[in-house]
Amino acid sequence: MRLSGIKFLYIDGQGEIYTIPVPKKFVNKPIPKLANKSVLEVFLFYETRDRKPWRLHEIGFDRILLDELGQYTLTEEEIHNRSYNFINFGFSTPEELGKREEPLSIPKAVALPTVKEKTALIDYIKQKYPMLWKNSPEVLEKSIKARITAHSELIDMVKKASIIKKKAR
């Protein structure tokens, strides 16, 4: 029987990786060493076989700031910030955006790993989860490319909407 699993990781500025248990009630376990630091939060979505990580499906990223305890709490404000692009552009066309009265919003940049963070993640998966490593390089590149492509498409949509808006004046 195959099931799905998820692992949460933090990668700090030095490329050190911390495994985080699945958050309970949107609150992550504190890591005092990371108090008041910005980290790359990584989500590894995988398939399991015999209750062990077997095949990686997707990797998600988010850049977050931990509090004075080294903890992260997903608040209403954070949820709104994470869904900003969807709220402002989801299911919209350039024509619909161009007709809006308010000024056009600018899409928020996506969180991507730095070269150091990417290298640390690759080394971590290779060492800790050799079964996941088999398809990890492709999944990592595919996940990064998908995020970049989606962001580029939003920027293009806003550019087209801007042209439409100018023509309508």
Backbone as ProteinMPNN parsed JSONL, in Angstrom:
{"seq_chain_A": "MRLSGIKFLYIDGQGEIYTIPVPKKFVNKPIPKLANKSVLEVFLFYETRDRKPWRLHEIGFDRILLDELGQYTLTEEEIHNRSYNFINFGFSTPEELGKREEPLSIPKAVALPTVKEKTALIDYIKQKYPMLWKNSPEVLEKSIKARITAHSELIDMVKKASIIKKKAR", "coords_chain_A": {"N_chain_A": [[0.844, -1.182, 0.0], [0.55, 2.194, -0.854], [1.17, 5.286, 0.538], [0.941, 8.817, 1.259], [3.357, 11.255, 2.318], [4.814, 13.885, 4.293], [7.495, 16.064, 4.894], [8.889, 18.553, 6.946], [11.251, 21.094, 6.792], [13.757, 23.371, 7.97], [16.037, 25.654, 6.6], [18.854, 27.342, 7.442], [20.738, 30.468, 7.115], [23.391, 29.632, 6.925], [23.248, 27.245, 5.713], [22.579, 25.125, 7.266], [20.512, 22.419, 8.225], [17.362, 21.816, 9.682], [15.163, 19.499, 10.949], [11.716, 19.609, 11.187], [8.946, 18.771, 13.176], [5.649, 17.817, 12.011], [3.547, 20.595, 11.96], [1.445, 21.515, 14.728], [-1.772, 22.573, 15.038], [-1.177, 24.801, 13.439], [1.201, 25.739, 14.516], [4.629, 25.696, 14.712], [7.291, 23.646, 16.003], [9.474, 25.093, 18.397], [12.801, 26.303, 17.779], [15.269, 27.255, 19.527], [17.856, 28.108, 18.816], [17.503, 29.33, 16.401], [16.214, 31.702, 16.854], [14.566, 34.735, 16.048], [15.426, 34.711, 13.39], [15.564, 34.592, 9.811], [14.483, 31.991, 7.774], [14.591, 29.374, 5.294], [11.779, 27.66, 4.68], [11.062, 24.365, 3.986], [9.125, 22.043, 2.226], [8.74, 18.707, 1.835], [7.1, 16.645, -0.233], [6.079, 13.407, -0.484], [5.842, 9.957, -1.561], [5.103, 6.99, 0.19], [6.47, 3.755, 0.913], [6.053, 0.734, 2.428], [5.871, 2.158, 4.797], [7.961, 3.982, 4.711], [9.775, 6.815, 3.429], [9.64, 6.932, -0.069], [9.338, 7.852, -2.829], [9.861, 10.99, -4.129], [7.621, 13.68, -4.694], [7.031, 16.43, -4.874], [8.485, 19.621, -4.076], [8.181, 22.204, -1.833], [8.586, 25.689, -1.056], [9.13, 28.324, 1.309], [9.84, 31.498, 2.574], [10.437, 32.383, 5.799], [10.092, 34.181, 8.928], [11.3, 33.555, 12.069], [10.138, 33.704, 15.469], [11.038, 35.247, 18.682], [11.44, 32.983, 20.168], [12.29, 31.163, 18.404], [10.335, 30.065, 16.919], [7.58, 29.424, 14.705], [4.456, 30.654, 13.846], [1.578, 30.139, 12.086], [-0.327, 32.665, 11.188], [-3.432, 34.54, 10.711], [-2.752, 36.771, 9.207], [-0.364, 35.885, 8.009], [-1.385, 33.793, 6.459], [-2.925, 35.267, 4.684], [-0.868, 36.745, 3.449], [0.568, 34.662, 2.231], [-1.269, 33.831, 0.377], [-1.565, 35.958, -1.276], [-0.935, 36.417, -4.08], [-2.713, 34.609, -5.268], [-5.181, 35.599, -4.33], [-5.225, 38.151, -5.519], [-4.814, 37.647, -8.262], [-5.714, 35.144, -9.046], [-7.701, 33.154, -11.136], [-8.17, 35.289, -12.843], [-8.155, 37.31, -15.795], [-6.059, 39.149, -18.103], [-7.702, 41.111, -19.224], [-9.815, 41.357, -17.381], [-8.379, 42.249, -15.148], [-7.462, 44.675, -16.163], [-9.782, 46.164, -16.244], [-10.388, 46.786, -13.668], [-10.943, 49.226, -11.116], [-9.152, 50.063, -9.11], [-5.584, 50.636, -8.635], [-3.227, 48.529, -10.372], [-2.076, 45.575, -8.84], [1.135, 44.356, -7.829], [2.66, 41.302, -8.479], [3.699, 39.198, -5.794], [7.021, 38.192, -5.096], [8.326, 34.876, -5.484], [9.372, 32.407, -3.092], [12.538, 31.074, -3.25], [15.204, 28.67, -3.127], [18.549, 29.599, -2.199], [21.776, 29.166, -3.784], [23.447, 27.989, -1.892], [21.545, 26.987, -0.056], [20.162, 25.216, -1.682], [22.165, 23.362, -2.339], [22.692, 22.377, 0.24], [20.225, 21.168, 0.786], [20.117, 19.163, -1.181], [22.349, 17.591, -0.413], [21.441, 16.81, 2.118], [19.101, 15.272, 1.55], [20.27, 13.251, 0.043], [21.895, 12.031, 1.957], [20.177, 11.445, 4.206], [17.802, 10.344, 3.171], [18.076, 8.152, 1.079], [16.428, 6.702, -0.712], [14.594, 8.592, -1.572], [16.312, 10.187, -2.909], [16.712, 9.212, -5.457], [14.928, 10.332, -7.395], [15.064, 12.943, -6.721], [16.764, 15.141, -7.752], [15.528, 15.809, -10.241], [12.916, 16.453, -9.4], [13.387, 18.589, -7.65], [14.459, 20.55, -9.412], [12.285, 20.767, -11.153], [10.294, 21.711, -9.411], [11.331, 24.213, -8.664], [11.489, 25.458, -11.179], [8.762, 25.471, -11.906], [7.706, 27.269, -10.047], [9.037, 29.622, -10.751], [8.128, 29.942, -13.389], [5.327, 30.225, -12.994], [5.321, 32.643, -11.579], [6.421, 34.37, -13.498], [4.41, 34.271, -15.419], [2.354, 35.576, -14.032], [3.448, 38.151, -13.841], [3.587, 38.811, -16.571], [0.847, 38.825, -17.118], [0.0, 41.031, -15.597], [1.394, 43.06, -16.904], [0.138, 42.998, -19.438], [-2.444, 43.646, -18.61], [-1.991, 46.229, -17.722], [-1.439, 47.567, -20.124], [-3.926, 47.294, -21.366], [-5.457, 48.765, -19.591], [-4.384, 51.331, -19.913], [-5.105, 51.842, -22.578], [-7.841, 52.005, -22.324], [-8.304, 54.412, -21.142]], "CA_chain_A": [[0.0, 0.0, 0.0], [1.33, 3.432, -0.926], [0.576, 6.457, 1.179], [1.749, 10.012, 1.056], [3.964, 11.812, 3.514], [5.366, 15.234, 4.17], [8.544, 16.426, 5.852], [9.129, 19.981, 7.044], [12.638, 21.417, 7.119], [14.221, 24.755, 7.925], [17.435, 25.81, 6.216], [19.291, 28.674, 7.864], [21.653, 31.171, 6.211], [24.652, 28.916, 6.792], [23.006, 25.975, 5.04], [22.284, 24.091, 8.267], [19.135, 21.951, 8.073], [16.669, 21.396, 10.892], [13.914, 18.794, 10.686], [10.643, 20.12, 12.035], [7.77, 17.886, 13.176], [4.464, 18.394, 11.386], [2.986, 21.593, 12.878], [0.184, 21.226, 15.408], [-2.616, 23.763, 15.09], [-0.468, 25.867, 12.726], [2.335, 26.204, 15.305], [5.8, 24.83, 14.549], [8.143, 23.433, 17.178], [10.518, 26.124, 18.478], [14.223, 25.964, 17.723], [15.85, 28.456, 20.126], [19.064, 28.517, 18.092], [17.091, 30.111, 15.225], [15.384, 32.819, 17.301], [14.612, 35.988, 15.285], [16.134, 34.525, 12.121], [14.823, 34.238, 8.612], [14.891, 30.676, 7.283], [13.835, 28.817, 4.185], [10.973, 26.52, 5.097], [10.985, 23.439, 2.857], [8.136, 20.982, 2.372], [9.007, 17.572, 0.951], [5.91, 15.819, -0.412], [6.588, 12.147, -1.021], [5.062, 8.741, -1.475], [5.767, 6.022, 1.061], [6.354, 2.317, 0.638], [6.381, 0.064, 3.693], [5.922, 3.225, 5.807], [9.209, 4.728, 4.601], [9.802, 7.678, 2.237], [10.044, 6.144, -1.223], [9.46, 8.614, -4.066], [9.56, 12.41, -3.954], [6.671, 14.183, -5.689], [7.141, 17.881, -5.022], [9.171, 20.345, -3.01], [7.663, 23.56, -1.68], [9.474, 26.604, -0.332], [8.615, 29.59, 1.808], [10.81, 32.215, 3.395], [9.703, 32.802, 6.999], [10.843, 34.775, 10.034], [10.959, 32.91, 13.337], [10.016, 34.669, 16.567], [12.11, 35.275, 19.691], [11.622, 31.626, 20.697], [12.698, 30.298, 17.301], [9.101, 29.371, 16.565], [6.776, 30.044, 13.656], [3.031, 30.425, 13.984], [0.85, 30.573, 10.897], [-1.417, 33.541, 11.618], [-4.338, 34.984, 9.647], [-1.972, 37.678, 8.359], [0.542, 35.054, 7.219], [-2.198, 33.084, 5.461], [-3.253, 36.272, 3.668], [0.359, 37.034, 2.698], [0.905, 33.495, 1.407], [-2.235, 33.693, -0.716], [-1.669, 37.273, -1.924], [-0.992, 36.295, -5.541], [-3.965, 33.947, -5.632], [-6.286, 36.522, -4.045], [-5.214, 39.265, -6.461], [-4.712, 37.271, -9.669], [-6.299, 33.833, -9.327], [-8.881, 33.097, -11.998], [-8.33, 36.561, -13.551], [-7.535, 37.472, -17.108], [-5.545, 40.512, -18.235], [-8.829, 42.005, -19.51], [-10.511, 41.613, -16.118], [-7.505, 43.096, -14.318], [-7.423, 46.001, -16.777], [-11.055, 46.861, -15.994], [-10.503, 47.133, -12.238], [-10.775, 50.653, -10.813], [-7.966, 50.273, -8.272], [-4.303, 50.416, -9.329], [-2.826, 47.131, -10.489], [-1.158, 45.033, -7.832], [2.342, 43.718, -8.348], [2.774, 39.962, -7.881], [4.78, 38.989, -4.823], [8.066, 37.258, -5.526], [8.252, 33.536, -4.895], [10.535, 31.998, -2.301], [13.371, 30.062, -3.897], [16.441, 28.436, -2.37], [19.813, 30.121, -2.719], [22.666, 28.078, -4.193], [23.89, 27.317, -0.659], [20.414, 26.239, 0.491], [19.886, 24.122, -2.619], [23.233, 22.37, -2.125], [22.46, 21.757, 1.555], [19.054, 20.307, 0.661], [20.531, 17.997, -1.973], [23.203, 16.762, 0.449], [20.604, 16.277, 3.188], [18.266, 14.197, 1.001], [21.172, 12.169, -0.357], [22.387, 11.357, 3.156], [19.117, 10.973, 5.108], [16.727, 9.631, 2.475], [18.622, 7.69, -0.201], [15.362, 6.29, -1.631], [14.039, 9.814, -2.167], [17.35, 10.806, -3.728], [16.663, 8.696, -6.823], [14.285, 11.273, -8.308], [15.128, 14.281, -6.118], [17.283, 16.23, -8.587], [14.517, 16.231, -11.212], [11.791, 17.059, -8.69], [13.851, 19.878, -7.156], [14.523, 21.48, -10.545], [10.92, 20.95, -11.654], [9.582, 22.546, -8.444], [11.86, 25.572, -8.792], [11.082, 25.982, -12.492], [7.316, 25.712, -11.872], [7.477, 28.499, -9.276], [9.526, 30.738, -11.57], [7.208, 30.068, -14.522], [4.056, 30.769, -12.503], [5.54, 34.05, -11.249], [6.598, 35.078, -14.775], [3.09, 34.379, -16.028], [1.625, 36.636, -13.328], [4.033, 39.434, -14.255], [3.118, 39.055, -17.943], [-0.572, 39.163, -17.051], [-0.108, 42.4, -15.096], [1.858, 43.937, -17.995], [-0.942, 43.058, -20.427], [-3.547, 44.391, -17.984], [-1.579, 47.636, -17.7], [-1.632, 48.078, -21.493], [-5.374, 47.373, -21.556], [-5.937, 49.857, -18.741], [-3.964, 52.589, -20.554], [-5.897, 52.02, -23.803], [-9.208, 52.303, -21.926], [-8.386, 55.8, -20.642]], "C_chain_A": [[0.887, 1.241, 0.0], [0.537, 4.572, -0.324], [1.442, 7.663, 0.888], [2.269, 10.509, 2.395], [4.489, 13.203, 3.227], [6.417, 15.428, 5.254], [8.695, 17.93, 5.785], [10.577, 20.196, 7.471], [12.801, 22.925, 7.175], [15.666, 24.714, 7.454], [17.836, 27.221, 6.589], [20.291, 29.262, 6.859], [22.986, 30.496, 6.001], [24.485, 27.567, 6.093], [22.765, 24.821, 5.999], [20.801, 23.726, 8.16], [18.6, 21.428, 9.395], [15.367, 20.722, 10.479], [12.882, 19.273, 11.689], [9.494, 19.113, 12.012], [6.603, 18.586, 12.473], [3.831, 19.362, 12.388], [1.653, 21.135, 13.482], [-0.574, 22.534, 15.559], [-1.879, 24.989, 14.546], [0.703, 26.46, 13.512], [3.47, 25.203, 15.157], [6.581, 24.738, 15.847], [9.228, 24.512, 17.218], [11.924, 25.535, 18.386], [14.955, 27.213, 18.226], [17.08, 28.996, 19.389], [18.723, 29.43, 16.899], [16.211, 31.312, 15.589], [15.661, 34.081, 16.481], [15.369, 35.882, 13.966], [15.164, 34.201, 10.998], [15.375, 32.909, 8.104], [14.077, 30.323, 6.045], [13.101, 27.604, 4.73], [10.786, 25.659, 3.853], [9.968, 22.357, 3.202], [8.482, 19.898, 1.365], [7.75, 16.703, 0.914], [6.343, 14.53, -1.104], [5.566, 11.023, -0.867], [5.829, 7.776, -0.577], [5.55, 4.612, 0.54], [6.857, 1.627, 1.898], [6.662, 1.092, 4.792], [7.233, 3.997, 5.819], [9.146, 5.622, 3.363], [10.366, 6.904, 1.052], [10.281, 6.98, -2.477], [8.992, 10.048, -3.829], [8.631, 12.879, -5.065], [6.809, 15.682, -5.929], [7.89, 18.459, -3.838], [8.615, 21.756, -3.0], [8.612, 24.383, -0.837], [8.697, 27.807, 0.17], [9.694, 30.21, 2.679], [10.036, 32.773, 4.578], [10.657, 33.392, 8.036], [10.363, 34.126, 11.324], [10.936, 33.953, 14.446], [11.167, 34.547, 17.567], [12.353, 33.925, 20.353], [12.158, 30.67, 19.635], [11.521, 29.494, 16.782], [8.38, 30.135, 15.462], [5.333, 29.656, 13.869], [2.35, 30.974, 12.74], [-0.376, 31.352, 11.36], [-2.328, 33.868, 10.433], [-3.593, 35.895, 8.668], [-1.014, 36.898, 7.452], [-0.214, 34.303, 6.124], [-2.556, 34.042, 4.329], [-2.023, 36.589, 2.816], [0.732, 35.884, 1.764], [-0.038, 33.356, 0.214], [-2.448, 34.995, -1.48], [-1.817, 37.157, -3.436], [-2.292, 35.631, -5.985], [-5.154, 34.892, -5.447], [-6.369, 37.611, -5.121], [-5.281, 38.857, -7.925], [-5.374, 35.949, -10.033], [-7.583, 33.952, -10.134], [-9.16, 34.41, -12.726], [-7.667, 36.489, -14.911], [-6.952, 38.879, -17.162], [-6.68, 41.524, -18.473], [-9.583, 42.357, -18.225], [-9.679, 42.502, -15.203], [-7.493, 44.525, -14.838], [-8.672, 46.814, -16.526], [-11.215, 47.292, -14.535], [-10.202, 48.617, -12.027], [-9.472, 50.933, -10.058], [-6.689, 50.051, -9.087], [-3.957, 48.928, -9.346], [-1.863, 46.744, -9.375], [0.046, 44.429, -8.543], [2.444, 42.344, -7.689], [3.951, 39.888, -6.899], [5.761, 37.956, -5.369], [7.894, 35.918, -4.819], [9.522, 33.244, -4.105], [11.253, 30.871, -3.035], [14.637, 29.858, -3.075], [17.632, 29.126, -3.035], [20.657, 28.914, -3.148], [23.11, 27.28, -2.967], [22.773, 26.452, -0.078], [20.083, 25.025, -0.385], [20.908, 22.994, -2.443], [23.028, 21.637, -0.806], [21.289, 20.782, 1.484], [19.393, 19.029, -0.1], [21.365, 17.048, -1.12], [22.391, 16.071, 1.549], [19.774, 15.092, 2.684], [19.128, 12.988, 0.655], [21.592, 11.338, 0.856], [21.263, 10.713, 3.973], [18.061, 10.093, 4.44], [17.194, 9.155, 1.105], [17.551, 7.234, -1.197], [14.733, 7.51, -2.314], [15.039, 10.442, -3.141], [17.227, 10.411, -5.198], [16.011, 9.666, -7.805], [14.334, 12.719, -7.794], [15.672, 15.369, -7.027], [16.249, 16.74, -9.594], [13.37, 16.965, -10.533], [12.184, 18.445, -8.177], [13.865, 20.903, -8.289], [13.135, 21.785, -11.091], [10.127, 21.879, -10.727], [10.032, 24.004, -8.541], [11.378, 26.203, -10.102], [9.591, 26.317, -12.507], [6.998, 27.01, -11.131], [7.905, 29.725, -10.074], [8.572, 31.001, -12.735], [5.889, 30.695, -14.09], [4.195, 32.253, -12.191], [5.693, 34.885, -12.521], [5.261, 35.271, -15.48], [2.248, 35.458, -15.356], [2.145, 38.016, -13.745], [3.572, 39.787, -15.669], [1.649, 39.467, -17.957], [-0.764, 40.607, -16.587], [0.355, 43.399, -16.167], [0.766, 44.099, -19.05], [-2.117, 43.861, -19.883], [-3.239, 45.877, -17.952], [-1.788, 48.283, -19.069], [-3.123, 48.266, -21.764], [-5.941, 48.569, -20.795], [-5.593, 51.221, -19.37], [-4.799, 52.884, -21.798], [-7.33, 52.455, -23.466], [-9.378, 53.761, -21.472], [-8.685, 56.761, -21.719]], "O_chain_A": [[1.852, 1.327, 0.759], [-0.63, 4.781, -0.653], [2.537, 7.543, 0.34], [1.706, 10.225, 3.452], [4.591, 13.632, 2.078], [6.235, 15.002, 6.394], [8.639, 18.521, 4.707], [11.062, 19.553, 8.402], [12.075, 23.665, 6.511], [16.432, 23.841, 7.861], [17.238, 28.188, 6.117], [20.64, 28.616, 5.872], [23.655, 30.754, 5.0], [25.456, 26.836, 5.902], [22.75, 23.662, 5.585], [19.944, 24.599, 8.024], [19.278, 20.703, 10.123], [14.564, 21.302, 9.748], [13.145, 19.334, 12.89], [9.107, 18.647, 10.94], [6.585, 19.812, 12.361], [3.603, 18.994, 13.54], [0.853, 20.463, 12.832], [-0.065, 23.49, 16.144], [-1.951, 26.075, 15.121], [1.152, 27.566, 13.209], [3.306, 24.016, 15.436], [6.534, 25.64, 16.683], [9.837, 24.815, 16.192], [12.189, 24.426, 18.85], [15.232, 28.125, 17.447], [17.307, 30.205, 19.35], [19.565, 30.208, 16.449], [15.54, 31.874, 14.723], [16.812, 34.452, 16.248], [15.902, 36.881, 13.482], [14.099, 33.621, 11.208], [16.589, 32.726, 8.015], [13.02, 30.898, 5.788], [13.72, 26.642, 5.185], [10.399, 26.158, 2.796], [9.951, 21.827, 4.313], [8.51, 20.156, 0.162], [7.381, 16.097, 1.92], [6.911, 14.571, -2.195], [4.577, 11.14, -0.143], [7.06, 7.754, -0.587], [4.586, 4.324, -0.17], [7.957, 1.908, 2.373], [7.568, 0.919, 5.607], [7.583, 4.604, 6.831], [8.54, 5.246, 2.359], [11.432, 6.296, 1.148], [11.317, 6.835, -3.125], [7.868, 10.282, -3.384], [8.818, 12.53, -6.231], [6.713, 16.144, -7.066], [7.929, 17.878, -2.754], [8.581, 22.427, -4.031], [9.352, 23.85, -0.01], [7.735, 28.252, -0.456], [10.375, 29.513, 3.431], [9.093, 33.543, 4.399], [11.861, 33.134, 8.02], [9.172, 34.142, 11.635], [11.633, 34.965, 14.37], [12.143, 33.836, 17.326], [13.366, 33.743, 21.029], [12.448, 29.51, 19.926], [11.684, 28.386, 16.271], [8.555, 31.344, 15.311], [5.013, 28.481, 14.051], [2.53, 32.14, 12.388], [-1.341, 30.773, 11.86], [-2.028, 33.513, 9.293], [-3.78, 35.802, 7.455], [-0.873, 37.215, 6.271], [0.265, 34.193, 4.995], [-2.498, 33.674, 3.156], [-2.128, 36.691, 1.594], [1.162, 36.113, 0.633], [0.345, 32.828, -0.83], [-3.404, 35.119, -2.244], [-2.735, 37.741, -4.012], [-2.9, 36.049, -6.97], [-6.029, 34.972, -6.309], [-7.46, 37.952, -5.579], [-5.754, 39.632, -8.756], [-5.575, 35.666, -11.214], [-8.446, 34.774, -9.825], [-10.282, 34.625, -13.184], [-6.743, 35.708, -15.137], [-7.318, 39.723, -16.344], [-6.623, 42.652, -17.984], [-9.946, 43.514, -18.007], [-10.211, 43.406, -14.558], [-7.511, 45.476, -14.056], [-8.628, 48.043, -16.589], [-12.099, 48.088, -14.219], [-9.323, 49.185, -12.675], [-8.78, 51.913, -10.333], [-6.71, 49.362, -10.106], [-4.345, 48.173, -8.454], [-0.956, 47.498, -9.023], [-0.029, 44.043, -9.71], [2.326, 42.235, -6.469], [5.029, 40.432, -7.14], [5.373, 36.982, -6.015], [7.382, 35.847, -3.701], [10.598, 33.761, -4.407], [10.654, 29.855, -3.39], [15.093, 30.78, -2.399], [17.711, 29.224, -4.259], [20.279, 27.77, -2.895], [23.144, 26.05, -2.997], [23.015, 25.321, 0.344], [19.766, 23.949, 0.121], [20.547, 21.817, -2.403], [23.174, 20.416, -0.741], [21.35, 19.694, 2.056], [18.992, 17.938, 0.304], [21.119, 15.842, -1.105], [22.621, 14.905, 1.868], [19.746, 14.036, 3.316], [18.762, 11.848, 0.938], [21.641, 10.11, 0.796], [21.384, 9.56, 4.388], [17.495, 9.204, 5.076], [16.762, 9.687, 0.082], [17.746, 7.365, -2.405], [14.385, 7.459, -3.493], [14.652, 11.14, -4.078], [17.593, 11.184, -6.083], [16.486, 9.811, -8.932], [13.712, 13.608, -8.374], [15.085, 16.451, -7.076], [16.105, 17.947, -9.784], [12.901, 17.987, -11.036], [11.387, 19.379, -8.263], [13.338, 22.004, -8.134], [12.841, 22.925, -11.45], [9.376, 22.733, -11.198], [9.208, 24.917, -8.504], [10.916, 27.344, -10.119], [9.197, 27.342, -13.064], [6.117, 27.764, -11.546], [7.216, 30.746, -10.072], [8.248, 32.152, -13.029], [5.388, 31.603, -14.754], [3.299, 33.039, -12.498], [5.151, 35.987, -12.609], [5.013, 36.322, -16.071], [1.509, 36.177, -16.028], [1.36, 38.936, -13.974], [3.208, 40.932, -15.935], [1.254, 40.352, -18.716], [-1.604, 41.324, -17.131], [-0.239, 44.467, -16.313], [0.5, 45.211, -19.505], [-2.716, 44.66, -20.603], [-4.136, 46.7, -18.137], [-2.261, 49.416, -19.158], [-3.532, 49.282, -22.326], [-6.799, 49.291, -21.302], [-6.409, 52.142, -19.358], [-5.16, 54.034, -22.048], [-7.955, 53.186, -24.234], [-10.498, 54.269, -21.432], [-8.786, 57.962, -21.466]]}, "name": "protein", "num_of_chains": 1, "seq": "MRLSGIKFLYIDGQGEIYTIPVPKKFVNKPIPKLANKSVLEVFLFYETRDRKPWRLHEIGFDRILLDELGQYTLTEEEIHNRSYNFINFGFSTPEELGKREEPLSIPKAVALPTVKEKTALIDYIKQKYPMLWKNSPEVLEKSIKARITAHSELIDMVKKASIIKKKAR"}
